[in-house]
Amino acid sequence: MGINPYIWIGVTVVMLILEAVSAQLVSVWFVVGGIAAAAVSFFTPSIPIQFIVFISVSFVLLAATRPFVHKMKANMKTVPTNADRYIGQTAVVTEDIDDISGKGQVKVGGSVWSAKSSDGSPVPKDSEVVVKEIKGVRLIVEKKQ
């Protein structure tokens, strides 16, 4: 038997941890491949054969389930947050917006947000801007005409 089953079990555990951390279905196929390679290691000490089983099982499962995973992801709806209500509203710049230094804040609807200008131009404090979109935790704003 040797040490090979323990190596494959270790690979399986690492892949399980990666899958649990990511929750994106990125390594679940390798978990099954690791289990298959561990099982094969009881029958043959050949590492190349075990590796071929690992890769084969992993990629066959990946190819077989990929359409299903894409369909699942396509059907997942994004949940709008209440922050979406700020899009299109007027905000006041509370800290100069300078995209180069990554600084800038605006106040809109009683909330203060980090901000970035949509065209990269600096916007001075106390200017009025319009919220165009939200990217992460920053509002993308444009000078009000």
Short mmCIF file of N, CA and C in Angstrom, two decimals:
data_model
loop_
_atom_site.label_atom_id
_atom_site.label_comp_id
_atom_site.label_asym_id
_atom_site.label_seq_id
_atom_site.Cartn_x
_atom_site.Cartn_y
_atom_site.Cartn_z
N MET A 1 0.83 -1.19 0.00
CA MET A 1 0.00 0.00 0.00
C MET A 1 0.87 1.24 0.00
N GLY A 2 1.77 1.39 0.92
CA GLY A 2 2.69 2.52 0.93
C GLY A 2 2.04 3.82 1.37
N ILE A 3 2.67 4.89 0.98
CA ILE A 3 2.24 6.22 1.41
C ILE A 3 1.30 6.89 0.41
N ASN A 4 1.19 6.35 -0.80
CA ASN A 4 0.41 6.99 -1.86
C ASN A 4 -1.04 7.29 -1.50
N PRO A 5 -1.77 6.40 -0.83
CA PRO A 5 -3.16 6.76 -0.50
C PRO A 5 -3.24 8.01 0.38
N TYR A 6 -2.28 8.14 1.26
CA TYR A 6 -2.28 9.30 2.16
C TYR A 6 -1.99 10.60 1.40
N ILE A 7 -1.14 10.50 0.41
CA ILE A 7 -0.87 11.67 -0.43
C ILE A 7 -2.14 12.09 -1.16
N TRP A 8 -2.85 11.11 -1.75
CA TRP A 8 -4.08 11.43 -2.49
C TRP A 8 -5.18 11.92 -1.56
N ILE A 9 -5.24 11.38 -0.36
CA ILE A 9 -6.21 11.87 0.62
C ILE A 9 -5.86 13.31 1.00
N GLY A 10 -4.56 13.59 1.12
CA GLY A 10 -4.13 14.97 1.39
C GLY A 10 -4.53 15.91 0.28
N VAL A 11 -4.33 15.48 -0.98
CA VAL A 11 -4.74 16.28 -2.13
C VAL A 11 -6.25 16.53 -2.08
N THR A 12 -7.00 15.50 -1.76
CA THR A 12 -8.46 15.60 -1.68
C THR A 12 -8.87 16.60 -0.60
N VAL A 13 -8.23 16.53 0.56
CA VAL A 13 -8.56 17.45 1.66
C VAL A 13 -8.24 18.89 1.27
N VAL A 14 -7.09 19.10 0.64
CA VAL A 14 -6.72 20.46 0.20
C VAL A 14 -7.75 20.98 -0.80
N MET A 15 -8.17 20.15 -1.74
CA MET A 15 -9.17 20.57 -2.72
C MET A 15 -10.52 20.85 -2.06
N LEU A 16 -10.86 20.04 -1.06
CA LEU A 16 -12.10 20.29 -0.31
C LEU A 16 -12.06 21.63 0.41
N ILE A 17 -10.92 21.93 1.01
CA ILE A 17 -10.77 23.22 1.70
C ILE A 17 -10.87 24.37 0.71
N LEU A 18 -10.21 24.24 -0.45
CA LEU A 18 -10.31 25.28 -1.47
C LEU A 18 -11.74 25.47 -1.94
N GLU A 19 -12.45 24.37 -2.10
CA GLU A 19 -13.85 24.46 -2.53
C GLU A 19 -14.70 25.14 -1.46
N ALA A 20 -14.46 24.78 -0.20
CA ALA A 20 -15.24 25.37 0.89
C ALA A 20 -14.97 26.87 1.01
N VAL A 21 -13.74 27.27 0.80
CA VAL A 21 -13.37 28.68 0.92
C VAL A 21 -13.92 29.49 -0.24
N SER A 22 -13.87 28.93 -1.44
CA SER A 22 -14.27 29.70 -2.62
C SER A 22 -15.77 29.67 -2.86
N ALA A 23 -16.42 28.55 -2.62
CA ALA A 23 -17.85 28.39 -2.89
C ALA A 23 -18.20 28.77 -4.33
N GLN A 24 -17.29 28.49 -5.25
CA GLN A 24 -17.50 28.84 -6.65
C GLN A 24 -17.44 27.62 -7.57
N LEU A 25 -17.46 26.43 -7.04
CA LEU A 25 -17.33 25.21 -7.83
C LEU A 25 -16.07 25.25 -8.69
N VAL A 26 -14.93 25.45 -8.05
CA VAL A 26 -13.67 25.50 -8.79
C VAL A 26 -12.82 24.25 -8.60
N SER A 27 -13.03 23.51 -7.53
CA SER A 27 -12.16 22.35 -7.30
C SER A 27 -12.91 21.09 -6.90
N VAL A 28 -14.22 21.09 -7.00
CA VAL A 28 -14.99 19.92 -6.60
C VAL A 28 -14.64 18.72 -7.48
N TRP A 29 -14.31 18.95 -8.73
CA TRP A 29 -13.96 17.86 -9.64
C TRP A 29 -12.66 17.20 -9.21
N PHE A 30 -11.73 18.00 -8.69
CA PHE A 30 -10.45 17.47 -8.24
C PHE A 30 -10.59 16.69 -6.93
N VAL A 31 -11.63 17.01 -6.16
CA VAL A 31 -11.91 16.22 -4.95
C VAL A 31 -12.25 14.79 -5.36
N VAL A 32 -13.13 14.65 -6.32
CA VAL A 32 -13.53 13.32 -6.79
C VAL A 32 -12.35 12.62 -7.46
N GLY A 33 -11.55 13.36 -8.22
CA GLY A 33 -10.36 12.80 -8.84
C GLY A 33 -9.37 12.30 -7.81
N GLY A 34 -9.22 13.05 -6.71
CA GLY A 34 -8.33 12.63 -5.63
C GLY A 34 -8.81 11.36 -4.95
N ILE A 35 -10.12 11.25 -4.77
CA ILE A 35 -10.69 10.04 -4.18
C ILE A 35 -10.45 8.84 -5.10
N ALA A 36 -10.65 9.04 -6.40
CA ALA A 36 -10.42 7.96 -7.37
C ALA A 36 -8.95 7.54 -7.37
N ALA A 37 -8.04 8.50 -7.34
CA ALA A 37 -6.61 8.18 -7.34
C ALA A 37 -6.23 7.46 -6.05
N ALA A 38 -6.81 7.86 -4.92
CA ALA A 38 -6.53 7.17 -3.65
C ALA A 38 -7.01 5.72 -3.73
N ALA A 39 -8.17 5.50 -4.34
CA ALA A 39 -8.69 4.14 -4.48
C ALA A 39 -7.78 3.30 -5.37
N VAL A 40 -7.33 3.87 -6.46
CA VAL A 40 -6.45 3.15 -7.39
C VAL A 40 -5.11 2.83 -6.71
N SER A 41 -4.66 3.70 -5.82
CA SER A 41 -3.36 3.49 -5.16
C SER A 41 -3.35 2.23 -4.29
N PHE A 42 -4.52 1.71 -3.92
CA PHE A 42 -4.59 0.45 -3.18
C PHE A 42 -4.31 -0.74 -4.09
N PHE A 43 -4.50 -0.56 -5.40
CA PHE A 43 -4.34 -1.66 -6.35
C PHE A 43 -3.02 -1.62 -7.11
N THR A 44 -2.43 -0.43 -7.25
CA THR A 44 -1.17 -0.33 -7.98
C THR A 44 -0.28 0.73 -7.33
N PRO A 45 0.99 0.46 -7.19
CA PRO A 45 1.90 1.45 -6.62
C PRO A 45 2.38 2.47 -7.67
N SER A 46 1.95 2.33 -8.91
CA SER A 46 2.41 3.18 -10.00
C SER A 46 1.85 4.61 -9.87
N ILE A 47 2.73 5.54 -9.58
CA ILE A 47 2.31 6.93 -9.45
C ILE A 47 1.80 7.50 -10.78
N PRO A 48 2.44 7.19 -11.92
CA PRO A 48 1.89 7.70 -13.19
C PRO A 48 0.45 7.24 -13.44
N ILE A 49 0.16 5.99 -13.13
CA ILE A 49 -1.22 5.49 -13.33
C ILE A 49 -2.18 6.24 -12.39
N GLN A 50 -1.77 6.42 -11.15
CA GLN A 50 -2.62 7.14 -10.19
C GLN A 50 -2.86 8.58 -10.67
N PHE A 51 -1.81 9.21 -11.16
CA PHE A 51 -1.94 10.58 -11.64
C PHE A 51 -2.85 10.65 -12.86
N ILE A 52 -2.72 9.68 -13.76
CA ILE A 52 -3.59 9.64 -14.95
C ILE A 52 -5.05 9.48 -14.53
N VAL A 53 -5.30 8.62 -13.54
CA VAL A 53 -6.67 8.45 -13.03
C VAL A 53 -7.17 9.77 -12.43
N PHE A 54 -6.34 10.42 -11.63
CA PHE A 54 -6.70 11.70 -11.02
C PHE A 54 -7.09 12.73 -12.08
N ILE A 55 -6.22 12.91 -13.06
CA ILE A 55 -6.48 13.90 -14.12
C ILE A 55 -7.69 13.49 -14.96
N SER A 56 -7.77 12.23 -15.33
CA SER A 56 -8.87 11.76 -16.19
C SER A 56 -10.22 11.94 -15.52
N VAL A 57 -10.33 11.46 -14.29
CA VAL A 57 -11.62 11.58 -13.58
C VAL A 57 -11.97 13.04 -13.38
N SER A 58 -11.00 13.85 -12.99
CA SER A 58 -11.26 15.27 -12.75
C SER A 58 -11.77 15.96 -14.01
N PHE A 59 -11.09 15.75 -15.13
CA PHE A 59 -11.47 16.45 -16.34
C PHE A 59 -12.71 15.89 -17.01
N VAL A 60 -12.96 14.60 -16.88
CA VAL A 60 -14.21 14.03 -17.40
C VAL A 60 -15.40 14.63 -16.63
N LEU A 61 -15.27 14.71 -15.30
CA LEU A 61 -16.34 15.31 -14.51
C LEU A 61 -16.50 16.79 -14.83
N LEU A 62 -15.39 17.49 -15.01
CA LEU A 62 -15.44 18.91 -15.36
C LEU A 62 -16.18 19.09 -16.68
N ALA A 63 -15.83 18.30 -17.69
CA ALA A 63 -16.47 18.41 -19.00
C ALA A 63 -17.94 18.02 -18.94
N ALA A 64 -18.26 17.02 -18.14
CA ALA A 64 -19.65 16.54 -18.06
C ALA A 64 -20.55 17.51 -17.31
N THR A 65 -20.02 18.20 -16.32
CA THR A 65 -20.87 19.06 -15.49
C THR A 65 -20.78 20.54 -15.85
N ARG A 66 -19.86 20.90 -16.72
CA ARG A 66 -19.69 22.31 -17.06
C ARG A 66 -20.97 22.97 -17.61
N PRO A 67 -21.66 22.34 -18.56
CA PRO A 67 -22.90 22.97 -19.04
C PRO A 67 -23.92 23.19 -17.92
N PHE A 68 -24.03 22.23 -17.01
CA PHE A 68 -24.96 22.35 -15.90
C PHE A 68 -24.57 23.53 -14.99
N VAL A 69 -23.28 23.66 -14.71
CA VAL A 69 -22.80 24.74 -13.85
C VAL A 69 -23.05 26.09 -14.50
N HIS A 70 -22.78 26.20 -15.80
CA HIS A 70 -23.05 27.47 -16.51
C HIS A 70 -24.53 27.81 -16.49
N LYS A 71 -25.37 26.80 -16.66
CA LYS A 71 -26.81 27.03 -16.64
C LYS A 71 -27.24 27.50 -15.25
N MET A 72 -26.66 26.88 -14.22
CA MET A 72 -26.98 27.26 -12.85
C MET A 72 -26.58 28.71 -12.58
N LYS A 73 -25.37 29.07 -13.01
CA LYS A 73 -24.89 30.44 -12.80
C LYS A 73 -25.73 31.45 -13.56
N ALA A 74 -26.17 31.09 -14.76
CA ALA A 74 -26.98 32.00 -15.57
C ALA A 74 -28.35 32.24 -14.93
N ASN A 75 -28.86 31.22 -14.24
CA ASN A 75 -30.18 31.35 -13.61
C ASN A 75 -30.14 32.07 -12.27
N MET A 76 -28.92 32.27 -11.73
CA MET A 76 -28.80 32.97 -10.46
C MET A 76 -29.08 34.45 -10.69
N LYS A 77 -29.96 34.97 -9.92
CA LYS A 77 -30.31 36.38 -10.06
C LYS A 77 -29.48 37.20 -9.09
N THR A 78 -29.04 38.36 -9.56
CA THR A 78 -28.35 39.26 -8.64
C THR A 78 -29.40 39.95 -7.80
N VAL A 79 -29.09 40.08 -6.55
CA VAL A 79 -30.02 40.71 -5.63
C VAL A 79 -29.67 42.19 -5.53
N PRO A 80 -30.58 43.04 -5.96
CA PRO A 80 -30.28 44.46 -5.86
C PRO A 80 -30.26 44.90 -4.39
N THR A 81 -29.38 45.82 -4.11
CA THR A 81 -29.31 46.35 -2.75
C THR A 81 -29.99 47.71 -2.73
N ASN A 82 -30.20 48.19 -1.55
CA ASN A 82 -30.84 49.51 -1.46
C ASN A 82 -29.89 50.61 -1.91
N ALA A 83 -28.61 50.30 -2.08
CA ALA A 83 -27.64 51.29 -2.57
C ALA A 83 -27.94 51.68 -4.01
N ASP A 84 -28.62 50.81 -4.76
CA ASP A 84 -28.94 51.10 -6.16
C ASP A 84 -29.79 52.36 -6.29
N ARG A 85 -30.46 52.72 -5.23
CA ARG A 85 -31.32 53.91 -5.30
C ARG A 85 -30.52 55.19 -5.50
N TYR A 86 -29.22 55.16 -5.23
CA TYR A 86 -28.39 56.36 -5.38
C TYR A 86 -28.05 56.66 -6.83
N ILE A 87 -28.15 55.66 -7.70
CA ILE A 87 -27.82 55.87 -9.11
C ILE A 87 -28.79 56.89 -9.70
N GLY A 88 -28.19 57.92 -10.33
CA GLY A 88 -28.98 59.00 -10.91
C GLY A 88 -29.22 60.17 -9.98
N GLN A 89 -28.89 60.01 -8.70
CA GLN A 89 -29.10 61.09 -7.73
C GLN A 89 -27.91 62.05 -7.72
N THR A 90 -28.17 63.24 -7.22
CA THR A 90 -27.13 64.25 -7.08
C THR A 90 -26.43 64.06 -5.74
N ALA A 91 -25.11 64.17 -5.76
CA ALA A 91 -24.31 64.05 -4.55
C ALA A 91 -23.41 65.27 -4.44
N VAL A 92 -22.92 65.52 -3.22
CA VAL A 92 -22.00 66.64 -2.99
C VAL A 92 -20.63 66.06 -2.63
N VAL A 93 -19.60 66.58 -3.28
CA VAL A 93 -18.24 66.11 -3.02
C VAL A 93 -17.79 66.65 -1.66
N THR A 94 -17.43 65.73 -0.75
CA THR A 94 -16.99 66.14 0.59
C THR A 94 -15.47 66.08 0.72
N GLU A 95 -14.81 65.38 -0.19
CA GLU A 95 -13.34 65.33 -0.27
C GLU A 95 -12.98 65.31 -1.73
N ASP A 96 -12.03 66.17 -2.14
CA ASP A 96 -11.65 66.23 -3.55
C ASP A 96 -11.50 64.83 -4.15
N ILE A 97 -12.09 64.65 -5.34
CA ILE A 97 -11.98 63.37 -6.02
C ILE A 97 -10.76 63.44 -6.93
N ASP A 98 -9.81 62.54 -6.68
CA ASP A 98 -8.59 62.44 -7.48
C ASP A 98 -8.34 60.96 -7.75
N ASP A 99 -8.69 60.52 -8.95
CA ASP A 99 -8.58 59.10 -9.29
C ASP A 99 -7.14 58.61 -9.26
N ILE A 100 -6.19 59.48 -9.55
CA ILE A 100 -4.79 59.06 -9.58
C ILE A 100 -4.32 58.67 -8.18
N SER A 101 -4.67 59.45 -7.18
CA SER A 101 -4.26 59.11 -5.81
C SER A 101 -5.27 58.22 -5.11
N GLY A 102 -6.40 57.97 -5.75
CA GLY A 102 -7.41 57.08 -5.18
C GLY A 102 -8.19 57.71 -4.04
N LYS A 103 -8.28 59.02 -4.03
CA LYS A 103 -9.01 59.72 -2.96
C LYS A 103 -10.28 60.33 -3.50
N GLY A 104 -11.21 60.54 -2.61
CA GLY A 104 -12.44 61.21 -2.97
C GLY A 104 -13.63 60.63 -2.25
N GLN A 105 -14.50 61.52 -1.79
CA GLN A 105 -15.72 61.10 -1.12
C GLN A 105 -16.86 62.01 -1.52
N VAL A 106 -18.05 61.42 -1.50
CA VAL A 106 -19.26 62.20 -1.76
C VAL A 106 -20.30 61.85 -0.71
N LYS A 107 -21.25 62.76 -0.56
CA LYS A 107 -22.37 62.51 0.35
C LYS A 107 -23.64 62.52 -0.50
N VAL A 108 -24.39 61.44 -0.36
CA VAL A 108 -25.64 61.31 -1.11
C VAL A 108 -26.65 60.61 -0.21
N GLY A 109 -27.82 61.16 -0.12
CA GLY A 109 -28.88 60.56 0.69
C GLY A 109 -28.50 60.35 2.14
N GLY A 110 -27.66 61.22 2.68
CA GLY A 110 -27.26 61.12 4.08
C GLY A 110 -26.12 60.15 4.33
N SER A 111 -25.62 59.50 3.29
CA SER A 111 -24.52 58.54 3.43
C SER A 111 -23.26 59.08 2.75
N VAL A 112 -22.12 58.80 3.34
CA VAL A 112 -20.85 59.19 2.75
C VAL A 112 -20.24 57.96 2.08
N TRP A 113 -19.83 58.14 0.82
CA TRP A 113 -19.26 57.05 0.01
C TRP A 113 -17.91 57.48 -0.54
N SER A 114 -17.03 56.50 -0.75
CA SER A 114 -15.83 56.75 -1.55
C SER A 114 -16.31 56.93 -2.98
N ALA A 115 -15.59 57.78 -3.71
CA ALA A 115 -16.06 58.07 -5.06
C ALA A 115 -14.89 58.14 -6.03
N LYS A 116 -15.23 57.93 -7.29
CA LYS A 116 -14.28 58.00 -8.39
C LYS A 116 -15.00 58.68 -9.53
N SER A 117 -14.29 59.50 -10.29
CA SER A 117 -14.95 60.18 -11.39
C SER A 117 -15.04 59.26 -12.60
N SER A 118 -16.10 59.37 -13.36
CA SER A 118 -16.34 58.46 -14.48
C SER A 118 -15.35 58.66 -15.62
N ASP A 119 -14.84 59.89 -15.77
CA ASP A 119 -13.91 60.15 -16.86
C ASP A 119 -12.47 60.35 -16.39
N GLY A 120 -12.23 60.17 -15.10
CA GLY A 120 -10.88 60.28 -14.56
C GLY A 120 -10.44 61.68 -14.21
N SER A 121 -11.31 62.65 -14.46
CA SER A 121 -10.93 64.04 -14.16
C SER A 121 -11.13 64.34 -12.67
N PRO A 122 -10.28 65.22 -12.12
CA PRO A 122 -10.44 65.59 -10.70
C PRO A 122 -11.71 66.42 -10.50
N VAL A 123 -12.32 66.26 -9.33
CA VAL A 123 -13.53 67.01 -8.99
C VAL A 123 -13.28 67.66 -7.64
N PRO A 124 -13.39 69.01 -7.56
CA PRO A 124 -13.11 69.69 -6.30
C PRO A 124 -14.22 69.51 -5.26
N LYS A 125 -13.82 69.70 -4.01
CA LYS A 125 -14.75 69.62 -2.88
C LYS A 125 -15.89 70.62 -3.09
N ASP A 126 -17.05 70.29 -2.58
CA ASP A 126 -18.28 71.09 -2.63
C ASP A 126 -18.93 71.14 -4.01
N SER A 127 -18.38 70.41 -5.00
CA SER A 127 -19.02 70.33 -6.31
C SER A 127 -20.20 69.38 -6.25
N GLU A 128 -21.16 69.59 -7.14
CA GLU A 128 -22.27 68.66 -7.27
C GLU A 128 -21.97 67.68 -8.39
N VAL A 129 -22.26 66.42 -8.12
CA VAL A 129 -22.02 65.36 -9.11
C VAL A 129 -23.26 64.48 -9.19
N VAL A 130 -23.34 63.71 -10.26
CA VAL A 130 -24.43 62.76 -10.44
C VAL A 130 -23.84 61.36 -10.35
N VAL A 131 -24.49 60.49 -9.59
CA VAL A 131 -24.03 59.11 -9.43
C VAL A 131 -24.41 58.34 -10.68
N LYS A 132 -23.41 57.75 -11.35
CA LYS A 132 -23.64 57.00 -12.59
C LYS A 132 -23.74 55.50 -12.34
N GLU A 133 -22.90 54.97 -11.44
CA GLU A 133 -22.93 53.53 -11.14
C GLU A 133 -22.23 53.28 -9.82
N ILE A 134 -22.33 52.04 -9.38
CA ILE A 134 -21.65 51.61 -8.16
C ILE A 134 -20.73 50.45 -8.54
N LYS A 135 -19.46 50.57 -8.19
CA LYS A 135 -18.50 49.49 -8.41
C LYS A 135 -17.88 49.16 -7.07
N GLY A 136 -18.26 48.01 -6.55
CA GLY A 136 -17.76 47.62 -5.23
C GLY A 136 -18.31 48.55 -4.17
N VAL A 137 -17.39 49.25 -3.49
CA VAL A 137 -17.81 50.18 -2.44
C VAL A 137 -17.61 51.63 -2.87
N ARG A 138 -17.48 51.85 -4.16
CA ARG A 138 -17.28 53.21 -4.67
C ARG A 138 -18.40 53.61 -5.61
N LEU A 139 -18.77 54.87 -5.49
CA LEU A 139 -19.71 55.44 -6.45
C LEU A 139 -18.89 56.01 -7.60
N ILE A 140 -19.34 55.77 -8.80
CA ILE A 140 -18.74 56.36 -9.98
C ILE A 140 -19.61 57.56 -10.33
N VAL A 141 -18.99 58.75 -10.32
CA VAL A 141 -19.77 59.98 -10.46
C VAL A 141 -19.29 60.80 -11.65
N GLU A 142 -20.15 61.71 -12.05
CA GLU A 142 -19.87 62.60 -13.17
C GLU A 142 -20.26 64.01 -12.74
N LYS A 143 -19.46 65.01 -13.15
CA LYS A 143 -19.78 66.39 -12.80
C LYS A 143 -21.18 66.73 -13.30
N LYS A 144 -21.92 67.42 -12.45
CA LYS A 144 -23.28 67.82 -12.83
C LYS A 144 -23.22 68.98 -13.79
N GLN A 145 -24.01 68.91 -14.85
CA GLN A 145 -24.01 69.97 -15.87
C GLN A 145 -24.84 71.13 -15.43
#
